[in-house]
Amino acid sequence: MDWTAIRLSDRQRDMLCKVQDAHHVSIERLAQIYGVSPQTIRRDVNGMCEAGVLRRVHGGVEAPRADNLGYGTRRTLNAPGKRRIAARFAAQVEPGLSLAVSIGTTPEFAVQALHDKTDLTVMTNNLNIALFACEREGWAVHVPGGMVRPGDRDVLGSQVEAFFARYQVDIGLFGVAGVDADGTLLDFAEGEMAARMAILGHCRRSVLLLDGSKFGRAAHVRGGHISDVDEVICDVAPPAALAEDLVARGVRITIAGEVA
């Protein structure tokens, strides 16, 4: 069952964010946090686990791997933080700019936040983003050819890398599956990483969008470093060591609506 088939309460939504941040939380700890019985927490998490947004483990719950979640479910994970990131990015975009946009729910939020901008050109391999952009009057939309990946509605492969390499855009916009402790950027598939690196290599300014769950999240495909970009926009401050490295390398850090 998809999460949209149930209605999450405010407590369930808050619980989802806490579990995602901590990766694993016991039933007893959740009961203490919310001042309710373990039985009440179990009822809350049962529906969430059925929807796939949480996974039961011995003694508690954990956030499932992002690559095992449907695209619609991933949209809901830390949605308030993603909206803040999107709004901060949108405030920087002027009419007439060109953007290359990668796959991912946070980049999709960011493009949606540009709804009142005019005369934009968008190159993207994500059909969710392309379909939204097509509805905006005066926007030009370019997509690569190839097989569409079910569920995610994106296109990956060497033709996508060649597609992004044909342009030199004003802004390259992308997210990642995770950021390792040493700042290495991680994805779940080589095609995702390759498309992201193609955007990075063919833009005048690069912007990485990161909600707080991405710091320390495990994924197995390495590609690039967090300091390779011009700006990182987060909803929370990066770990101190990474933040110091970014500042030392001249990378701009923007936290939600504030510039660090």
PDB file of C-alpha atoms in Angstrom:
ATOM      1  CA  MET A   1       0.000   0.000   0.000  1.00  0.00           C
ATOM      2  CA  ASP A   2       1.313   3.457  -0.906  1.00  0.00           C
ATOM      3  CA  TRP A   3       1.464   6.129   1.799  1.00  0.00           C
ATOM      4  CA  THR A   4      -1.192   8.189  -0.031  1.00  0.00           C
ATOM      5  CA  ALA A   5      -3.731   5.458   0.797  1.00  0.00           C
ATOM      6  CA  ILE A   6      -3.553   6.461   4.476  1.00  0.00           C
ATOM      7  CA  ARG A   7      -3.699   9.800   6.237  1.00  0.00           C
ATOM      8  CA  LEU A   8      -0.656  10.500   8.397  1.00  0.00           C
ATOM      9  CA  SER A   9      -1.284  12.393  11.615  1.00  0.00           C
ATOM     10  CA  ASP A  10       0.964  15.229  12.747  1.00  0.00           C
ATOM     11  CA  ARG A  11       2.584  12.827  15.214  1.00  0.00           C
ATOM     12  CA  GLN A  12       3.229  10.256  12.488  1.00  0.00           C
ATOM     13  CA  ARG A  13       4.812  12.876  10.242  1.00  0.00           C
ATOM     14  CA  ASP A  14       7.013  14.096  13.075  1.00  0.00           C
ATOM     15  CA  MET A  15       7.869  10.492  13.926  1.00  0.00           C
ATOM     16  CA  LEU A  16       8.875   9.875  10.321  1.00  0.00           C
ATOM     17  CA  CYS A  17      11.349  12.770  10.430  1.00  0.00           C
ATOM     18  CA  LYS A  18      12.838  11.613  13.732  1.00  0.00           C
ATOM     19  CA  VAL A  19      13.338   8.053  12.521  1.00  0.00           C
ATOM     20  CA  GLN A  20      14.851   9.262   9.278  1.00  0.00           C
ATOM     21  CA  ASP A  21      17.304  11.485  11.169  1.00  0.00           C
ATOM     22  CA  ALA A  22      18.298   8.781  13.652  1.00  0.00           C
ATOM     23  CA  HIS A  23      18.025   5.843  11.195  1.00  0.00           C
ATOM     24  CA  HIS A  24      16.687   3.596  14.002  1.00  0.00           C
ATOM     25  CA  VAL A  25      14.459   4.366  16.998  1.00  0.00           C
ATOM     26  CA  SER A  26      13.000   1.931  19.515  1.00  0.00           C
ATOM     27  CA  ILE A  27       9.276   1.747  20.228  1.00  0.00           C
ATOM     28  CA  GLU A  28       9.969   2.567  23.883  1.00  0.00           C
ATOM     29  CA  ARG A  29      11.925   5.685  22.962  1.00  0.00           C
ATOM     30  CA  LEU A  30       9.147   6.912  20.682  1.00  0.00           C
ATOM     31  CA  ALA A  31       6.626   6.330  23.451  1.00  0.00           C
ATOM     32  CA  GLN A  32       8.770   8.470  25.786  1.00  0.00           C
ATOM     33  CA  ILE A  33       9.128  11.246  23.214  1.00  0.00           C
ATOM     34  CA  TYR A  34       5.392  11.554  22.610  1.00  0.00           C
ATOM     35  CA  GLY A  35       4.186  10.683  26.105  1.00  0.00           C
ATOM     36  CA  VAL A  36       1.963   7.824  24.980  1.00  0.00           C
ATOM     37  CA  SER A  37       1.950   4.088  25.499  1.00  0.00           C
ATOM     38  CA  PRO A  38       4.064   1.670  23.438  1.00  0.00           C
ATOM     39  CA  GLN A  39       0.785   0.178  22.181  1.00  0.00           C
ATOM     40  CA  THR A  40      -0.216   3.557  20.744  1.00  0.00           C
ATOM     41  CA  ILE A  41       3.155   3.887  19.010  1.00  0.00           C
ATOM     42  CA  ARG A  42       2.828   0.380  17.585  1.00  0.00           C
ATOM     43  CA  ARG A  43      -0.547   1.300  16.101  1.00  0.00           C
ATOM     44  CA  ASP A  44       1.004   4.412  14.564  1.00  0.00           C
ATOM     45  CA  VAL A  45       3.942   2.610  13.041  1.00  0.00           C
ATOM     46  CA  ASN A  46       1.965  -0.376  11.771  1.00  0.00           C
ATOM     47  CA  GLY A  47       0.209   1.706   9.152  1.00  0.00           C
ATOM     48  CA  MET A  48       3.421   3.538   8.281  1.00  0.00           C
ATOM     49  CA  CYS A  49       5.235   0.257   7.789  1.00  0.00           C
ATOM     50  CA  GLU A  50       2.422  -1.048   5.600  1.00  0.00           C
ATOM     51  CA  ALA A  51       2.751   2.120   3.519  1.00  0.00           C
ATOM     52  CA  GLY A  52       6.489   1.539   3.176  1.00  0.00           C
ATOM     53  CA  VAL A  53       7.691   4.750   4.807  1.00  0.00           C
ATOM     54  CA  LEU A  54       9.080   2.871   7.831  1.00  0.00           C
ATOM     55  CA  ARG A  55      10.433  -0.639   8.316  1.00  0.00           C
ATOM     56  CA  ARG A  56       9.975  -2.749  11.444  1.00  0.00           C
ATOM     57  CA  VAL A  57      13.117  -4.184  12.992  1.00  0.00           C
ATOM     58  CA  HIS A  58      13.655  -5.924  16.310  1.00  0.00           C
ATOM     59  CA  GLY A  59      12.506  -3.585  19.060  1.00  0.00           C
ATOM     60  CA  GLY A  60      11.760  -0.599  16.873  1.00  0.00           C
ATOM     61  CA  VAL A  61      11.601   0.938  13.426  1.00  0.00           C
ATOM     62  CA  GLU A  62      14.033   2.312  10.880  1.00  0.00           C
ATOM     63  CA  ALA A  63      13.896   4.276   7.654  1.00  0.00           C
ATOM     64  CA  PRO A  64      14.044   1.969   4.626  1.00  0.00           C
ATOM     65  CA  ARG A  65      16.717   2.492   1.998  1.00  0.00           C
ATOM     66  CA  ALA A  66      15.679   5.308  -0.305  1.00  0.00           C
ATOM     67  CA  ASP A  67      16.232   3.201  -3.409  1.00  0.00           C
ATOM     68  CA  ASN A  68      13.610   0.747  -2.110  1.00  0.00           C
ATOM     69  CA  LEU A  69      10.934   3.457  -1.837  1.00  0.00           C
ATOM     70  CA  GLY A  70       8.621   4.585  -4.596  1.00  0.00           C
ATOM     71  CA  TYR A  71       9.054   8.076  -5.987  1.00  0.00           C
ATOM     72  CA  GLY A  72       5.751   9.238  -4.501  1.00  0.00           C
ATOM     73  CA  THR A  73       6.816   8.036  -1.071  1.00  0.00           C
ATOM     74  CA  ARG A  74      10.220   9.729  -1.332  1.00  0.00           C
ATOM     75  CA  ARG A  75       8.442  13.010  -2.030  1.00  0.00           C
ATOM     76  CA  THR A  76       6.970  12.885   1.480  1.00  0.00           C
ATOM     77  CA  LEU A  77      10.243  12.308   3.333  1.00  0.00           C
ATOM     78  CA  ASN A  78      11.187  15.584   5.020  1.00  0.00           C
ATOM     79  CA  ALA A  79       8.879  17.454   2.638  1.00  0.00           C
ATOM     80  CA  PRO A  80       8.899  20.649   4.797  1.00  0.00           C
ATOM     81  CA  GLY A  81      12.703  20.764   4.668  1.00  0.00           C
ATOM     82  CA  LYS A  82      12.695  20.198   0.908  1.00  0.00           C
ATOM     83  CA  ARG A  83      10.208  23.038   0.460  1.00  0.00           C
ATOM     84  CA  ARG A  84      12.436  25.399   2.428  1.00  0.00           C
ATOM     85  CA  ILE A  85      15.404  24.395   0.280  1.00  0.00           C
ATOM     86  CA  ALA A  86      13.339  24.905  -2.858  1.00  0.00           C
ATOM     87  CA  ALA A  87      12.167  28.351  -1.792  1.00  0.00           C
ATOM     88  CA  ARG A  88      15.708  29.465  -1.038  1.00  0.00           C
ATOM     89  CA  PHE A  89      16.908  28.275  -4.429  1.00  0.00           C
ATOM     90  CA  ALA A  90      13.996  29.925  -6.243  1.00  0.00           C
ATOM     91  CA  ALA A  91      14.872  33.282  -4.689  1.00  0.00           C
ATOM     92  CA  GLN A  92      18.170  33.211  -6.621  1.00  0.00           C
ATOM     93  CA  VAL A  93      16.716  32.529 -10.063  1.00  0.00           C
ATOM     94  CA  GLU A  94      16.138  35.407 -12.457  1.00  0.00           C
ATOM     95  CA  PRO A  95      14.050  35.312 -15.640  1.00  0.00           C
ATOM     96  CA  GLY A  96      15.853  34.206 -18.760  1.00  0.00           C
ATOM     97  CA  LEU A  97      18.210  31.701 -17.150  1.00  0.00           C
ATOM     98  CA  SER A  98      18.903  28.167 -18.363  1.00  0.00           C
ATOM     99  CA  LEU A  99      18.958  25.227 -15.941  1.00  0.00           C
ATOM    100  CA  ALA A 100      20.093  21.623 -16.181  1.00  0.00           C
ATOM    101  CA  VAL A 101      18.193  19.632 -13.554  1.00  0.00           C
ATOM    102  CA  SER A 102      18.919  16.094 -12.390  1.00  0.00           C
ATOM    103  CA  ILE A 103      16.594  13.442 -11.067  1.00  0.00           C
ATOM    104  CA  GLY A 104      15.385  13.514  -7.477  1.00  0.00           C
ATOM    105  CA  THR A 105      12.532  14.811  -5.382  1.00  0.00           C
ATOM    106  CA  THR A 106      14.373  17.848  -3.983  1.00  0.00           C
ATOM    107  CA  PRO A 107      15.264  19.156  -7.479  1.00  0.00           C
ATOM    108  CA  GLU A 108      11.607  18.599  -8.411  1.00  0.00           C
ATOM    109  CA  PHE A 109      10.496  20.697  -5.410  1.00  0.00           C
ATOM    110  CA  ALA A 110      12.981  23.372  -6.520  1.00  0.00           C
ATOM    111  CA  VAL A 111      11.644  23.552 -10.075  1.00  0.00           C
ATOM    112  CA  GLN A 112       8.076  23.721  -8.771  1.00  0.00           C
ATOM    113  CA  ALA A 113       9.115  26.665  -6.603  1.00  0.00           C
ATOM    114  CA  LEU A 114      10.008  28.529  -9.813  1.00  0.00           C
ATOM    115  CA  HIS A 115       6.371  28.536 -10.926  1.00  0.00           C
ATOM    116  CA  ASP A 116       6.132  32.320 -11.028  1.00  0.00           C
ATOM    117  CA  LYS A 117       9.394  32.815 -12.967  1.00  0.00           C
ATOM    118  CA  THR A 118       9.314  33.645 -16.666  1.00  0.00           C
ATOM    119  CA  ASP A 119      11.390  32.822 -19.723  1.00  0.00           C
ATOM    120  CA  LEU A 120      13.300  29.866 -18.269  1.00  0.00           C
ATOM    121  CA  THR A 121      14.968  27.062 -20.215  1.00  0.00           C
ATOM    122  CA  VAL A 122      15.017  23.665 -18.488  1.00  0.00           C
ATOM    123  CA  MET A 123      17.051  20.623 -19.519  1.00  0.00           C
ATOM    124  CA  THR A 124      16.176  17.561 -17.467  1.00  0.00           C
ATOM    125  CA  ASN A 125      16.138  13.771 -17.574  1.00  0.00           C
ATOM    126  CA  ASN A 126      13.239  13.582 -15.114  1.00  0.00           C
ATOM    127  CA  LEU A 127       9.779  13.489 -16.689  1.00  0.00           C
ATOM    128  CA  ASN A 128       8.048  14.663 -13.505  1.00  0.00           C
ATOM    129  CA  ILE A 129      10.068  17.864 -13.755  1.00  0.00           C
ATOM    130  CA  ALA A 130       9.623  18.111 -17.528  1.00  0.00           C
ATOM    131  CA  LEU A 131       5.837  17.743 -17.339  1.00  0.00           C
ATOM    132  CA  PHE A 132       5.595  20.460 -14.694  1.00  0.00           C
ATOM    133  CA  ALA A 133       7.864  22.753 -16.708  1.00  0.00           C
ATOM    134  CA  CYS A 134       5.775  22.210 -19.843  1.00  0.00           C
ATOM    135  CA  GLU A 135       2.790  23.765 -18.080  1.00  0.00           C
ATOM    136  CA  ARG A 136       4.634  27.032 -17.437  1.00  0.00           C
ATOM    137  CA  GLU A 137       3.982  29.694 -20.042  1.00  0.00           C
ATOM    138  CA  GLY A 138       7.146  30.881 -21.758  1.00  0.00           C
ATOM    139  CA  TRP A 139       9.405  28.077 -20.525  1.00  0.00           C
ATOM    140  CA  ALA A 140      11.440  25.995 -22.978  1.00  0.00           C
ATOM    141  CA  VAL A 141      11.870  22.335 -22.000  1.00  0.00           C
ATOM    142  CA  HIS A 142      14.441  19.855 -23.352  1.00  0.00           C
ATOM    143  CA  VAL A 143      14.593  16.135 -22.483  1.00  0.00           C
ATOM    144  CA  PRO A 144      16.878  13.313 -23.683  1.00  0.00           C
ATOM    145  CA  GLY A 145      15.698  10.245 -25.532  1.00  0.00           C
ATOM    146  CA  GLY A 146      15.875   6.730 -24.132  1.00  0.00           C
ATOM    147  CA  MET A 147      14.023   4.251 -21.968  1.00  0.00           C
ATOM    148  CA  VAL A 148      12.031   5.684 -19.082  1.00  0.00           C
ATOM    149  CA  ARG A 149      12.746   4.091 -15.704  1.00  0.00           C
ATOM    150  CA  PRO A 150       9.426   2.922 -14.221  1.00  0.00           C
ATOM    151  CA  GLY A 151       8.241   4.605 -11.056  1.00  0.00           C
ATOM    152  CA  ASP A 152      10.908   7.292 -11.021  1.00  0.00           C
ATOM    153  CA  ARG A 153       9.947   8.500 -14.511  1.00  0.00           C
ATOM    154  CA  ASP A 154      13.485   9.399 -15.448  1.00  0.00           C
ATOM    155  CA  VAL A 155      15.881   8.513 -18.242  1.00  0.00           C
ATOM    156  CA  LEU A 156      19.421   7.262 -17.611  1.00  0.00           C
ATOM    157  CA  GLY A 157      22.240   6.072 -19.849  1.00  0.00           C
ATOM    158  CA  SER A 158      25.085   7.310 -22.021  1.00  0.00           C
ATOM    159  CA  GLN A 159      22.664   9.274 -24.195  1.00  0.00           C
ATOM    160  CA  VAL A 160      21.702  11.329 -21.140  1.00  0.00           C
ATOM    161  CA  GLU A 161      25.313  12.211 -20.426  1.00  0.00           C
ATOM    162  CA  ALA A 162      25.740  13.242 -24.081  1.00  0.00           C
ATOM    163  CA  PHE A 163      22.520  15.257 -23.852  1.00  0.00           C
ATOM    164  CA  PHE A 164      23.733  17.358 -20.922  1.00  0.00           C
ATOM    165  CA  ALA A 165      27.172  17.722 -22.543  1.00  0.00           C
ATOM    166  CA  ARG A 166      25.596  19.493 -25.541  1.00  0.00           C
ATOM    167  CA  TYR A 167      24.656  22.499 -23.421  1.00  0.00           C
ATOM    168  CA  GLN A 168      26.410  25.091 -21.290  1.00  0.00           C
ATOM    169  CA  VAL A 169      23.739  26.209 -18.865  1.00  0.00           C
ATOM    170  CA  ASP A 170      23.614  29.002 -16.326  1.00  0.00           C
ATOM    171  CA  ILE A 171      22.739  26.745 -13.385  1.00  0.00           C
ATOM    172  CA  GLY A 172      23.328  23.041 -12.839  1.00  0.00           C
ATOM    173  CA  LEU A 173      20.944  21.769 -10.174  1.00  0.00           C
ATOM    174  CA  PHE A 174      21.089  18.334  -8.593  1.00  0.00           C
ATOM    175  CA  GLY A 175      20.654  16.230  -5.488  1.00  0.00           C
ATOM    176  CA  VAL A 176      22.333  13.030  -4.361  1.00  0.00           C
ATOM    177  CA  ALA A 177      21.335   9.879  -2.521  1.00  0.00           C
ATOM    178  CA  GLY A 178      23.850  10.492   0.255  1.00  0.00           C
ATOM    179  CA  VAL A 179      26.968  12.308   1.425  1.00  0.00           C
ATOM    180  CA  ASP A 180      29.697  10.236   3.074  1.00  0.00           C
ATOM    181  CA  ALA A 181      31.540  11.462   6.166  1.00  0.00           C
ATOM    182  CA  ASP A 182      34.503  12.550   4.026  1.00  0.00           C
ATOM    183  CA  GLY A 183      32.261  14.541   1.669  1.00  0.00           C
ATOM    184  CA  THR A 184      32.099  11.976  -1.139  1.00  0.00           C
ATOM    185  CA  LEU A 185      28.811  12.199  -3.043  1.00  0.00           C
ATOM    186  CA  LEU A 186      26.908   8.931  -3.334  1.00  0.00           C
ATOM    187  CA  ASP A 187      24.124   7.545  -5.528  1.00  0.00           C
ATOM    188  CA  PHE A 188      22.383   4.212  -5.914  1.00  0.00           C
ATOM    189  CA  ALA A 189      23.062   3.665  -9.630  1.00  0.00           C
ATOM    190  CA  GLU A 190      25.948   4.480 -11.948  1.00  0.00           C
ATOM    191  CA  GLY A 191      23.589   6.157 -14.398  1.00  0.00           C
ATOM    192  CA  GLU A 192      22.382   8.548 -11.700  1.00  0.00           C
ATOM    193  CA  MET A 193      25.930   9.497 -10.801  1.00  0.00           C
ATOM    194  CA  ALA A 194      27.016   9.867 -14.456  1.00  0.00           C
ATOM    195  CA  ALA A 195      24.114  12.181 -15.291  1.00  0.00           C
ATOM    196  CA  ARG A 196      24.871  14.307 -12.229  1.00  0.00           C
ATOM    197  CA  MET A 197      28.554  14.579 -13.152  1.00  0.00           C
ATOM    198  CA  ALA A 198      27.637  15.552 -16.719  1.00  0.00           C
ATOM    199  CA  ILE A 199      25.544  18.424 -15.378  1.00  0.00           C
ATOM    200  CA  LEU A 200      28.368  19.471 -13.057  1.00  0.00           C
ATOM    201  CA  GLY A 201      30.810  19.616 -15.961  1.00  0.00           C
ATOM    202  CA  HIS A 202      28.622  21.790 -18.192  1.00  0.00           C
ATOM    203  CA  CYS A 203      27.207  24.600 -16.079  1.00  0.00           C
ATOM    204  CA  ARG A 204      28.391  28.061 -15.146  1.00  0.00           C
ATOM    205  CA  ARG A 205      27.218  27.654 -11.564  1.00  0.00           C
ATOM    206  CA  SER A 206      26.464  24.408  -9.738  1.00  0.00           C
ATOM    207  CA  VAL A 207      24.004  24.052  -6.867  1.00  0.00           C
ATOM    208  CA  LEU A 208      23.651  20.928  -4.723  1.00  0.00           C
ATOM    209  CA  LEU A 209      20.380  20.506  -2.805  1.00  0.00           C
ATOM    210  CA  LEU A 210      20.594  18.445   0.397  1.00  0.00           C
ATOM    211  CA  ASP A 211      17.978  17.785   3.020  1.00  0.00           C
ATOM    212  CA  GLY A 212      19.449  16.728   6.341  1.00  0.00           C
ATOM    213  CA  SER A 213      18.782  13.018   5.857  1.00  0.00           C
ATOM    214  CA  LYS A 214      21.433  12.812   3.130  1.00  0.00           C
ATOM    215  CA  PHE A 215      24.370  13.356   5.500  1.00  0.00           C
ATOM    216  CA  GLY A 216      25.697   9.932   6.414  1.00  0.00           C
ATOM    217  CA  ARG A 217      23.180   8.036   4.276  1.00  0.00           C
ATOM    218  CA  ALA A 218      24.727   4.942   2.733  1.00  0.00           C
ATOM    219  CA  ALA A 219      24.737   4.413  -1.031  1.00  0.00           C
ATOM    220  CA  HIS A 220      27.258   2.435  -3.037  1.00  0.00           C
ATOM    221  CA  VAL A 221      28.108   4.493  -6.160  1.00  0.00           C
ATOM    222  CA  ARG A 222      30.755   7.161  -5.628  1.00  0.00           C
ATOM    223  CA  GLY A 223      31.029  10.242  -7.806  1.00  0.00           C
ATOM    224  CA  GLY A 224      32.389  13.674  -6.987  1.00  0.00           C
ATOM    225  CA  HIS A 225      32.838  15.525  -3.717  1.00  0.00           C
ATOM    226  CA  ILE A 226      30.620  17.991  -1.913  1.00  0.00           C
ATOM    227  CA  SER A 227      33.271  20.694  -2.386  1.00  0.00           C
ATOM    228  CA  ASP A 228      33.086  20.371  -6.199  1.00  0.00           C
ATOM    229  CA  VAL A 229      30.001  22.597  -6.339  1.00  0.00           C
ATOM    230  CA  ASP A 230      29.621  26.350  -6.036  1.00  0.00           C
ATOM    231  CA  GLU A 231      26.802  26.266  -3.507  1.00  0.00           C
ATOM    232  CA  VAL A 232      25.173  23.784  -1.136  1.00  0.00           C
ATOM    233  CA  ILE A 233      21.627  24.510   0.011  1.00  0.00           C
ATOM    234  CA  CYS A 234      20.471  22.552   3.085  1.00  0.00           C
ATOM    235  CA  ASP A 235      17.602  22.634   5.540  1.00  0.00           C
ATOM    236  CA  VAL A 236      20.018  21.965   8.418  1.00  0.00           C
ATOM    237  CA  ALA A 237      23.675  22.759   8.981  1.00  0.00           C
ATOM    238  CA  PRO A 238      26.092  20.182   7.537  1.00  0.00           C
ATOM    239  CA  PRO A 239      28.297  18.246   9.953  1.00  0.00           C
ATOM    240  CA  ALA A 240      30.948  20.586  11.365  1.00  0.00           C
ATOM    241  CA  ALA A 241      33.906  18.954   9.588  1.00  0.00           C
ATOM    242  CA  LEU A 242      32.193  19.168   6.209  1.00  0.00           C
ATOM    243  CA  ALA A 243      31.100  22.743   6.819  1.00  0.00           C
ATOM    244  CA  GLU A 244      34.648  23.777   7.682  1.00  0.00           C
ATOM    245  CA  ASP A 245      35.961  22.096   4.542  1.00  0.00           C
ATOM    246  CA  LEU A 246      33.366  23.825   2.372  1.00  0.00           C
ATOM    247  CA  VAL A 247      34.153  27.236   3.825  1.00  0.00           C
ATOM    248  CA  ALA A 248      37.892  26.643   3.359  1.00  0.00           C
ATOM    249  CA  ARG A 249      37.319  25.764  -0.308  1.00  0.00           C
ATOM    250  CA  GLY A 250      35.132  28.784  -0.972  1.00  0.00           C
ATOM    251  CA  VAL A 251      31.855  26.871  -1.354  1.00  0.00           C
ATOM    252  CA  ARG A 252      28.798  28.853  -0.352  1.00  0.00           C
ATOM    253  CA  ILE A 253      26.595  27.191   2.297  1.00  0.00           C
ATOM    254  CA  THR A 254      22.966  28.264   2.483  1.00  0.00           C
ATOM    255  CA  ILE A 255      20.796  26.965   5.324  1.00  0.00           C
ATOM    256  CA  ALA A 256      17.092  27.104   4.510  1.00  0.00           C
ATOM    257  CA  GLY A 257      16.483  30.837   4.100  1.00  0.00           C
ATOM    258  CA  GLU A 258      19.728  31.970   5.660  1.00  0.00           C
ATOM    259  CA  VAL A 259      23.220  32.187   4.246  1.00  0.00           C
ATOM    260  CA  ALA A 260      25.921  30.765   6.524  1.00  0.00           C
TER     261      ALA A 260
END
